[in-house]
Coordinates of N, CA, C and O in Angstrom, one line a residue:
X450 N -18.4 -15.3 12.0 CA -19.2 -14.3 12.6 C -20.2 -13.8 11.6 O -19.8 -13.4 10.5
X451 N -21.5 -13.8 11.9 CA -22.5 -13.3 11.0 C -22.7 -11.8 11.2 O -22.2 -11.3 12.2
X452 N -23.5 -11.2 10.4 CA -23.7 -9.7 10.5 C -24.4 -9.3 11.8 O -24.4 -8.1 12.2
X453 N -25.1 -10.2 12.5 CA -25.8 -9.8 13.7 C -25.0 -9.9 14.9 O -25.4 -9.4 16.0
X454 N -23.8 -10.5 14.9 CA -23.0 -10.7 16.0 C -21.9 -9.5 16.1 O -21.4 -9.2 15.1
X455 N -21.8 -9.0 17.3 CA -20.7 -8.0 17.5 C -19.4 -8.7 17.8 O -19.4 -9.7 18.4
X456 N -18.3 -8.1 17.4 CA -17.0 -8.7 17.7 C -16.8 -8.6 19.3 O -17.3 -7.7 19.9
X457 N -16.2 -9.6 19.8 CA -15.9 -9.7 21.2 C -14.8 -8.7 21.6 O -13.8 -8.7 20.9
X458 N -14.9 -8.0 22.7 CA -13.8 -7.2 23.2 C -12.9 -8.1 24.1 O -13.4 -8.9 24.9
X459 N -11.6 -7.9 23.9 CA -10.7 -8.6 24.7 C -10.2 -7.7 25.8 O -10.4 -6.5 25.8
X460 N -9.6 -8.3 26.8 CA -9.0 -7.4 27.9 C -8.0 -6.5 27.4 O -7.9 -5.3 27.9
X461 N -7.3 -6.8 26.4 CA -6.3 -5.9 25.7 C -7.0 -4.8 25.1 O -6.5 -3.6 25.1
X462 N -8.1 -5.0 24.4 CA -8.9 -3.9 23.8 C -9.3 -2.9 24.9 O -9.2 -1.7 24.7
X463 N -9.8 -3.4 26.0 CA -10.3 -2.5 27.1 C -9.1 -1.8 27.6 O -9.2 -0.5 27.9
X464 N -8.0 -2.4 27.9 CA -6.8 -1.8 28.4 C -6.3 -0.7 27.5 O -5.9 0.4 27.9
X465 N -6.3 -1.0 26.2 CA -5.8 0.0 25.2 C -6.7 1.3 25.2 O -6.2 2.4 25.2
X466 N -8.0 1.1 25.4 CA -8.9 2.2 25.5 C -8.7 3.0 26.7 O -8.8 4.2 26.7
X467 N -8.4 2.3 27.8 CA -8.2 3.0 29.1 C -6.9 3.8 29.0 O -6.8 5.0 29.5
X468 N -5.9 3.2 28.4 CA -4.6 3.9 28.3 C -4.7 5.2 27.5 O -4.1 6.2 27.8
X469 N -5.6 5.2 26.5 CA -5.8 6.4 25.6 C -7.0 7.2 26.0 O -7.4 8.1 25.3
X470 N -7.4 7.0 27.3 CA -8.6 7.8 27.8 C -8.3 9.3 27.8 O -7.2 9.7 28.2
X471 N -9.2 10.0 27.3 CA -9.1 11.5 27.3 C -10.0 12.1 28.3 O -9.8 13.2 28.7
X472 N -11.1 11.4 28.7 CA -12.1 12.0 29.6 C -12.6 10.9 30.5 O -12.9 9.8 30.1
X473 N -12.7 11.2 31.8 CA -13.2 10.3 32.8 C -14.3 11.0 33.6 O -14.0 12.1 34.1
X474 N -15.5 10.5 33.6 CA -16.6 11.2 34.2 C -17.2 10.3 35.3 O -17.4 9.1 35.1
X475 N -17.3 10.8 36.5 CA -17.8 10.1 37.7 C -19.2 10.6 38.0 O -19.5 11.8 38.0
X476 N -20.1 9.6 38.2 CA -21.5 10.0 38.7 C -21.4 9.9 40.2 O -21.3 8.8 40.8
X477 N -21.3 11.0 40.8 CA -21.0 11.1 42.3 C -22.2 10.7 43.1 O -22.1 10.2 44.2
X478 N -23.4 10.8 42.6 CA -24.6 10.4 43.2 C -25.7 10.2 42.2 O -25.7 10.9 41.2
X479 N -26.6 9.3 42.4 CA -27.8 9.3 41.6 C -29.0 9.8 42.3 O -30.2 9.5 41.9
X480 N -28.8 10.5 43.4 CA -29.9 11.2 44.1 C -30.3 12.4 43.4 O -29.5 13.3 43.1
X481 N -31.5 12.5 43.0 CA -32.0 13.7 42.4 C -33.5 13.9 42.6 O -34.2 12.9 42.5
X482 N -33.9 15.1 42.9 CA -35.3 15.3 43.1 C -35.9 16.3 42.1 O -37.1 16.7 42.3
X483 N -35.2 16.7 41.1 CA -35.6 17.7 40.2 C -36.6 17.1 39.1 O -37.4 17.8 38.6
X484 N -36.4 15.9 38.7 CA -37.3 15.2 37.7 C -37.4 16.0 36.4 O -38.4 16.2 35.9
X485 N -36.2 16.4 35.9 CA -36.2 17.2 34.7 C -36.6 16.3 33.5 O -36.1 15.2 33.3
X486 N -37.5 16.8 32.7 CA -38.0 16.0 31.6 C -36.9 15.7 30.5 O -36.9 14.7 29.9
X487 N -35.9 16.6 30.4 CA -34.9 16.4 29.4 C -33.8 15.5 29.8 O -32.9 15.1 29.0
X488 N -33.7 15.1 31.1 CA -32.7 14.3 31.6 C -32.7 12.9 31.0 O -33.8 12.3 30.8
X489 N -31.5 12.3 30.8 CA -31.4 11.0 30.3 C -32.1 9.9 31.2 O -32.3 8.8 30.8
X490 N -32.3 10.3 32.5 CA -33.0 9.4 33.4 C -34.4 9.8 33.7 O -35.0 9.4 34.6
X491 N -34.9 10.7 32.9 CA -36.3 11.2 33.0 C -37.3 10.4 32.4 O -37.0 9.3 31.8
X492 N -38.5 10.9 32.4 CA -39.7 10.1 32.0 C -39.7 9.8 30.5 O -40.4 8.9 30.0
X493 N -39.0 10.5 29.7 CA -39.0 10.3 28.2 C -38.0 9.2 27.8 O -38.0 8.8 26.6
X494 N -37.2 8.7 28.7 CA -36.2 7.8 28.3 C -36.4 6.5 29.2 O -37.0 6.5 30.2
X495 N -35.8 5.4 28.7 CA -35.9 4.1 29.4 C -34.6 3.4 29.1 O -33.7 3.8 28.4
X496 N -34.6 2.2 29.8 CA -33.4 1.3 29.6 C -32.2 1.7 30.4 O -31.1 1.1 30.2
X497 N -32.4 2.5 31.4 CA -31.2 2.9 32.2 C -31.3 2.1 33.5 O -32.4 1.5 33.8
X498 N -30.2 2.1 34.3 CA -30.3 1.4 35.6 C -31.2 2.1 36.6 O -31.5 3.2 36.5
X499 N -31.6 1.3 37.5 CA -32.5 1.8 38.6 C -31.8 2.9 39.4 O -30.7 2.6 39.9
X500 N -32.4 4.0 39.7 CA -31.9 5.0 40.5 C -32.1 4.6 42.0 O -33.3 4.4 42.4
X501 N -31.1 4.5 42.8 CA -31.2 4.0 44.2 C -30.6 4.9 45.2 O -30.4 4.5 46.3
X502 N -30.4 6.1 44.8 CA -29.8 7.1 45.8 C -28.5 6.7 46.3 O -28.1 6.9 47.5
X503 N -27.7 6.1 45.4 CA -26.3 5.8 45.8 C -25.4 7.0 45.8 O -25.6 8.0 45.1
X504 N -24.3 6.9 46.5 CA -23.3 7.9 46.5 C -21.9 7.2 46.2 O -21.6 6.2 46.8
X505 N -21.1 7.8 45.3 CA -19.9 7.2 45.0 C -18.9 7.5 46.1 O -18.6 8.7 46.4
X506 N -18.3 6.5 46.7 CA -17.3 6.7 47.7 C -16.0 7.3 47.1 O -15.6 6.9 46.0
X507 N -15.4 8.2 47.8 CA -14.2 8.9 47.3 C -13.1 7.9 46.9 O -12.4 8.0 45.9
X508 N -13.0 6.8 47.7 CA -11.9 5.8 47.5 C -12.1 5.2 46.1 O -11.1 4.8 45.5
X509 N -13.3 5.0 45.7 CA -13.5 4.3 44.4 C -13.0 5.3 43.3 O -12.3 4.9 42.3
X510 N -13.3 6.5 43.3 CA -12.8 7.5 42.4 C -11.3 7.6 42.4 O -10.7 7.6 41.4
X511 N -10.7 7.6 43.6 CA -9.3 7.7 43.7 C -8.6 6.5 43.1 O -7.6 6.6 42.4
X512 N -9.2 5.3 43.4 CA -8.6 4.0 42.9 C -8.7 4.0 41.4 O -7.8 3.5 40.7
X513 N -9.8 4.5 40.8 CA -9.9 4.5 39.4 C -8.9 5.4 38.7 O -8.2 5.0 37.7
X514 N -8.6 6.6 39.3 CA -7.6 7.5 38.7 C -6.2 6.9 38.9 O -5.4 6.9 38.0
X515 N -6.0 6.3 40.0 CA -4.7 5.6 40.3 C -4.5 4.5 39.3 O -3.4 4.3 38.8
X516 N -5.5 3.8 39.0 CA -5.4 2.7 38.0 C -5.0 3.2 36.6 O -4.2 2.6 36.0
X517 N -5.6 4.3 36.2 CA -5.3 4.8 34.9 C -3.8 5.3 34.9 O -3.1 5.0 33.9
X518 N -3.4 6.0 35.9 CA -2.0 6.4 35.9 C -1.1 5.3 36.0 O 0.0 5.3 35.3
X519 N -1.4 4.2 36.7 CA -0.5 3.0 36.8 C -0.4 2.4 35.4 O 0.6 1.9 35.0
X520 N -1.5 2.3 34.6 CA -1.5 1.8 33.3 C -0.6 2.6 32.4 O 0.2 2.1 31.6
X521 N -0.6 4.0 32.5 CA 0.2 4.8 31.7 C 1.7 4.5 32.1 O 2.5 4.4 31.2
X522 N 2.0 4.4 33.3 CA 3.4 4.1 33.7 C 3.8 2.7 33.2 O 4.9 2.6 32.7
X523 N 2.9 1.7 33.3 CA 3.2 0.3 32.9 C 3.5 0.3 31.4 O 4.4 -0.4 30.9
X524 N 2.8 1.1 30.6 CA 3.0 1.1 29.2 C 3.8 2.2 28.7 O 3.8 2.6 27.5
X525 N 4.6 2.8 29.6 CA 5.6 3.9 29.3 C 4.9 5.1 28.6 O 5.5 5.7 27.8
X526 N 3.7 5.4 29.0 CA 3.0 6.6 28.4 C 3.6 7.7 29.2 O 3.9 7.7 30.4
X527 N 3.8 8.9 28.5 CA 4.2 10.1 29.2 C 3.0 10.7 29.8 O 2.4 11.6 29.3
X528 N 2.7 10.2 31.0 CA 1.5 10.7 31.7 C 1.6 12.1 32.2 O 0.5 12.7 32.5
X529 N 2.8 12.7 32.3 CA 2.8 14.1 32.7 C 2.4 15.0 31.5 O 2.0 16.1 31.8
X530 N 2.5 14.5 30.3 CA 2.0 15.3 29.2 C 0.7 14.9 28.6 O 0.2 15.4 27.7
X531 N 0.1 13.8 29.2 CA -1.1 13.3 28.8 C -2.2 14.0 29.5 O -2.3 14.0 30.7
X532 N -3.1 14.6 28.8 CA -4.2 15.4 29.4 C -5.4 14.5 29.6 O -5.9 13.8 28.7
X533 N -5.9 14.4 30.8 CA -7.1 13.6 31.2 C -8.0 14.6 31.8 O -7.7 15.2 32.9
X534 N -9.2 14.8 31.2 CA -10.2 15.6 31.8 C -11.1 14.8 32.7 O -11.6 13.7 32.3
X535 N -11.2 15.2 33.9 CA -12.1 14.5 34.9 C -13.3 15.4 35.2 O -13.2 16.5 35.5
X536 N -14.5 14.7 35.0 CA -15.7 15.4 35.3 C -16.5 14.7 36.3 O -16.3 13.5 36.6
X537 N -17.4 15.5 36.9 CA -18.3 14.9 38.0 C -19.7 15.4 37.7 O -19.9 16.5 37.3
X538 N -20.7 14.5 37.9 CA -22.1 14.9 37.7 C -22.9 14.1 38.7 O -22.5 13.1 39.3
X539 N -24.1 14.5 38.8 CA -25.1 13.8 39.7 C -25.6 14.7 40.8 O -25.0 15.7 41.1
X540 N -26.7 14.4 41.2 CA -27.3 15.2 42.3 C -28.8 15.1 42.4 O -29.4 14.4 41.7

């Protein structure tokens, strides 16, 4: 590997990061009419995904949380003592 190549992530790397997750943030919608200049999706920034007025279905958020808890159980994490902060944004 030369200095310009990044190391490849394995599925185990991703799983380990999810198991140790401390914060999970959902973008519940990308609908917004405020056009705030300071926003990361505003006119001063670029390189983000196209805003399409999508809404996050509740079932996807529920399945994501269930997946994290299932990983904790699978890897014998004490998920009752594991604090996971869940945040929501968008609008």
